Amino acid sequence: MYDVGDLIIYGSYGVCEVDSIEVPDIPGIDKNRLYYTLSPLYHSEKIFTPIDTNVFMRPVINNEKAKDLISQIPSIEENFADIDNIKSLENYYRECLQTHDCSELLKLIKTIYTRARIVEEQGKKLGQIDKRFMTRAEDQLYGEFAVVLNIPKESVKNCVEEKIYEQHNLCTTSS
């Protein structure tokens, strides 16, 4: 069980703050169950969810873990299995997102960045499936990293991209 004020990952909403733990005064709600009232940090709505929900929840990682994961980006192996099979690729992307695991999300992001570089070298454009899952993975991961590192989401994106490009000798400057 989480406490009021805790920052958690809640499903596809990403980082949420626990505002209260109570039975909300909402018509039709089960008055025998406790609910979390959650405020997503990057969305404007409130979420009311039973404390025993099946929706994925976990505490956000800490600052040290985020920095460690970012430093590991050059050693993260991309996954190019079933690269020509769109359905398998989409399933792989979906499975990575559903883990809500920062390492898996970084692997997914790095894989798609590398795919983008490869298709660009071939004079092609990145596919819509790649773009859609990249956006979702970045939103999920960068929101969490931004909170624990106390920096804007865009700064996280720049940092991750720099580490990816650094590995491929595509980045000529370092910070």
Short mmCIF file of C-alpha atoms in Angstrom, two decimals:
data_model
loop_
_atom_site.label_atom_id
_atom_site.label_comp_id
_atom_site.label_asym_id
_atom_site.label_seq_id
_atom_site.Cartn_x
_atom_site.Cartn_y
_atom_site.Cartn_z
CA MET A 1 0.00 0.00 0.00
CA TYR A 2 1.20 3.48 -0.83
CA ASP A 3 1.02 6.58 1.35
CA VAL A 4 -0.33 10.05 0.61
CA GLY A 5 2.38 12.02 -1.17
CA ASP A 6 4.05 8.97 -2.72
CA LEU A 7 4.99 9.15 -6.39
CA ILE A 8 4.05 6.00 -8.27
CA ILE A 9 3.81 4.67 -11.80
CA TYR A 10 0.16 3.94 -12.57
CA GLY A 11 -0.58 2.03 -15.76
CA SER A 12 -0.11 4.03 -18.93
CA TYR A 13 -0.66 7.31 -17.07
CA GLY A 14 2.94 7.30 -15.90
CA VAL A 15 3.96 9.20 -12.79
CA CYS A 16 1.13 10.00 -10.38
CA GLU A 17 1.07 11.43 -6.89
CA VAL A 18 -1.11 9.75 -4.28
CA ASP A 19 -3.42 12.54 -3.07
CA SER A 20 -5.59 10.54 -0.70
CA ILE A 21 -6.59 7.06 0.40
CA GLU A 22 -10.29 6.96 1.23
CA VAL A 23 -13.74 6.06 0.03
CA PRO A 24 -14.54 8.90 -2.38
CA ASP A 25 -17.98 10.50 -2.33
CA ILE A 26 -18.85 9.40 -5.86
CA PRO A 27 -22.25 7.91 -6.74
CA GLY A 28 -22.13 4.20 -7.58
CA ILE A 29 -18.72 3.58 -6.05
CA ASP A 30 -18.28 0.60 -3.72
CA LYS A 31 -18.37 2.16 -0.24
CA ASN A 32 -16.70 -0.94 1.26
CA ARG A 33 -13.42 -0.43 -0.62
CA LEU A 34 -10.60 2.03 -0.15
CA TYR A 35 -9.48 4.02 -3.18
CA TYR A 36 -6.38 5.93 -4.15
CA THR A 37 -6.99 9.39 -5.51
CA LEU A 38 -4.14 9.95 -7.94
CA SER A 39 -2.96 13.07 -9.75
CA PRO A 40 -0.98 12.27 -12.90
CA LEU A 41 1.94 14.70 -13.13
CA TYR A 42 1.71 15.03 -16.92
CA HIS A 43 -2.09 14.92 -17.34
CA SER A 44 -4.78 17.12 -15.83
CA GLU A 45 -7.37 14.60 -14.62
CA LYS A 46 -7.82 12.89 -11.25
CA ILE A 47 -7.85 9.10 -11.01
CA PHE A 48 -9.86 7.13 -8.48
CA THR A 49 -8.75 3.52 -8.29
CA PRO A 50 -9.28 0.78 -5.70
CA ILE A 51 -6.14 0.10 -3.69
CA ASP A 52 -6.40 -3.55 -4.79
CA THR A 53 -6.74 -2.74 -8.51
CA ASN A 54 -5.26 -4.97 -11.21
CA VAL A 55 -3.82 -1.93 -12.98
CA PHE A 56 -0.02 -1.89 -12.81
CA MET A 57 1.40 0.24 -9.98
CA ARG A 58 4.91 0.61 -8.59
CA PRO A 59 6.96 3.27 -6.83
CA VAL A 60 9.10 5.50 -9.04
CA ILE A 61 12.76 4.59 -9.19
CA ASN A 62 15.26 6.70 -7.28
CA ASN A 63 17.71 9.31 -8.58
CA GLU A 64 20.70 6.98 -8.35
CA LYS A 65 18.96 4.23 -10.37
CA ALA A 66 17.97 6.72 -13.10
CA LYS A 67 21.55 7.99 -13.41
CA ASP A 68 22.86 4.42 -13.48
CA LEU A 69 20.43 3.43 -16.25
CA ILE A 70 21.37 6.47 -18.34
CA SER A 71 25.07 5.64 -17.96
CA GLN A 72 24.34 2.09 -19.20
CA ILE A 73 22.74 3.20 -22.48
CA PRO A 74 25.85 2.57 -24.61
CA SER A 75 25.97 -1.06 -23.41
CA ILE A 76 22.25 -1.77 -23.90
CA GLU A 77 21.76 -4.24 -26.75
CA GLU A 78 19.10 -3.42 -29.31
CA ASN A 79 16.58 -6.13 -30.23
CA PHE A 80 16.16 -6.63 -33.96
CA ALA A 81 14.33 -9.97 -33.76
CA ASP A 82 11.52 -10.24 -36.30
CA ILE A 83 12.45 -6.89 -37.80
CA ASP A 84 10.61 -7.70 -41.03
CA ASN A 85 7.51 -9.09 -39.37
CA ILE A 86 5.32 -6.11 -38.44
CA LYS A 87 2.97 -8.08 -36.18
CA SER A 88 5.83 -9.59 -34.16
CA LEU A 89 7.52 -6.21 -33.95
CA GLU A 90 4.32 -4.59 -32.67
CA ASN A 91 3.87 -7.40 -30.11
CA TYR A 92 7.46 -6.98 -28.94
CA TYR A 93 6.99 -3.23 -28.54
CA ARG A 94 3.72 -3.72 -26.65
CA GLU A 95 5.31 -6.30 -24.30
CA CYS A 96 8.18 -3.91 -23.52
CA LEU A 97 5.75 -1.11 -22.67
CA GLN A 98 3.64 -3.37 -20.48
CA THR A 99 6.61 -4.26 -18.28
CA HIS A 100 6.86 -0.63 -17.11
CA ASP A 101 10.52 -1.52 -16.51
CA CYS A 102 12.94 1.34 -17.15
CA SER A 103 15.63 -0.98 -18.57
CA GLU A 104 13.17 -2.49 -21.04
CA LEU A 105 11.90 0.94 -22.04
CA LEU A 106 15.47 2.13 -22.67
CA LYS A 107 16.12 -0.98 -24.76
CA LEU A 108 12.96 -0.28 -26.77
CA ILE A 109 13.89 3.37 -27.29
CA LYS A 110 17.43 2.50 -28.32
CA THR A 111 16.16 -0.17 -30.71
CA ILE A 112 13.82 2.28 -32.42
CA TYR A 113 16.47 5.02 -32.61
CA THR A 114 18.83 2.54 -34.26
CA ARG A 115 16.06 1.39 -36.63
CA ALA A 116 15.45 5.03 -37.54
CA ARG A 117 19.13 5.56 -38.33
CA ILE A 118 19.23 2.41 -40.48
CA VAL A 119 16.13 3.24 -42.52
CA GLU A 120 17.28 6.86 -42.93
CA GLU A 121 20.58 5.60 -44.37
CA GLN A 122 18.48 3.59 -46.84
CA GLY A 123 16.59 6.74 -47.82
CA LYS A 124 13.40 5.56 -46.15
CA LYS A 125 11.25 6.86 -43.30
CA LEU A 126 10.52 5.25 -39.97
CA GLY A 127 7.21 3.38 -39.90
CA GLN A 128 4.13 4.52 -37.99
CA ILE A 129 4.30 1.56 -35.57
CA ASP A 130 7.85 2.52 -34.63
CA LYS A 131 6.87 6.18 -34.19
CA ARG A 132 3.78 5.37 -32.11
CA PHE A 133 5.63 3.06 -29.72
CA MET A 134 8.61 5.41 -29.51
CA THR A 135 6.31 8.21 -28.37
CA ARG A 136 4.67 6.01 -25.76
CA ALA A 137 7.99 4.62 -24.45
CA GLU A 138 9.56 8.08 -24.26
CA ASP A 139 6.52 9.51 -22.51
CA GLN A 140 6.55 6.72 -19.93
CA LEU A 141 10.30 6.69 -19.27
CA TYR A 142 11.17 10.37 -19.60
CA GLY A 143 8.39 11.41 -17.25
CA GLU A 144 9.73 9.13 -14.53
CA PHE A 145 13.35 10.16 -15.09
CA ALA A 146 12.39 13.85 -15.12
CA VAL A 147 10.71 13.55 -11.74
CA VAL A 148 13.49 11.66 -10.00
CA LEU A 149 16.29 13.72 -11.58
CA ASN A 150 14.34 16.96 -11.04
CA ILE A 151 14.81 18.12 -14.64
CA PRO A 152 12.41 18.83 -17.53
CA LYS A 153 11.29 15.89 -19.69
CA GLU A 154 12.97 17.45 -22.73
CA SER A 155 16.31 17.46 -20.90
CA VAL A 156 15.92 13.73 -20.27
CA LYS A 157 15.24 13.16 -23.96
CA ASN A 158 18.35 15.14 -24.91
CA CYS A 159 20.48 13.20 -22.42
CA VAL A 160 19.25 9.80 -23.66
CA GLU A 161 19.71 10.79 -27.31
CA GLU A 162 23.21 12.03 -26.60
CA LYS A 163 24.14 8.67 -25.04
CA ILE A 164 22.66 6.75 -27.99
CA TYR A 165 24.38 8.94 -30.59
CA GLU A 166 27.63 8.91 -28.62
CA GLN A 167 27.77 5.14 -29.07
CA HIS A 168 27.27 5.44 -32.81
CA ASN A 169 29.85 8.26 -33.06
CA LEU A 170 27.09 10.55 -34.34
CA CYS A 171 27.48 13.11 -31.60
CA THR A 172 30.43 15.46 -32.05
CA THR A 173 30.02 17.37 -28.80
CA SER A 174 29.75 16.17 -25.25
CA SER A 175 28.38 17.85 -22.17
#
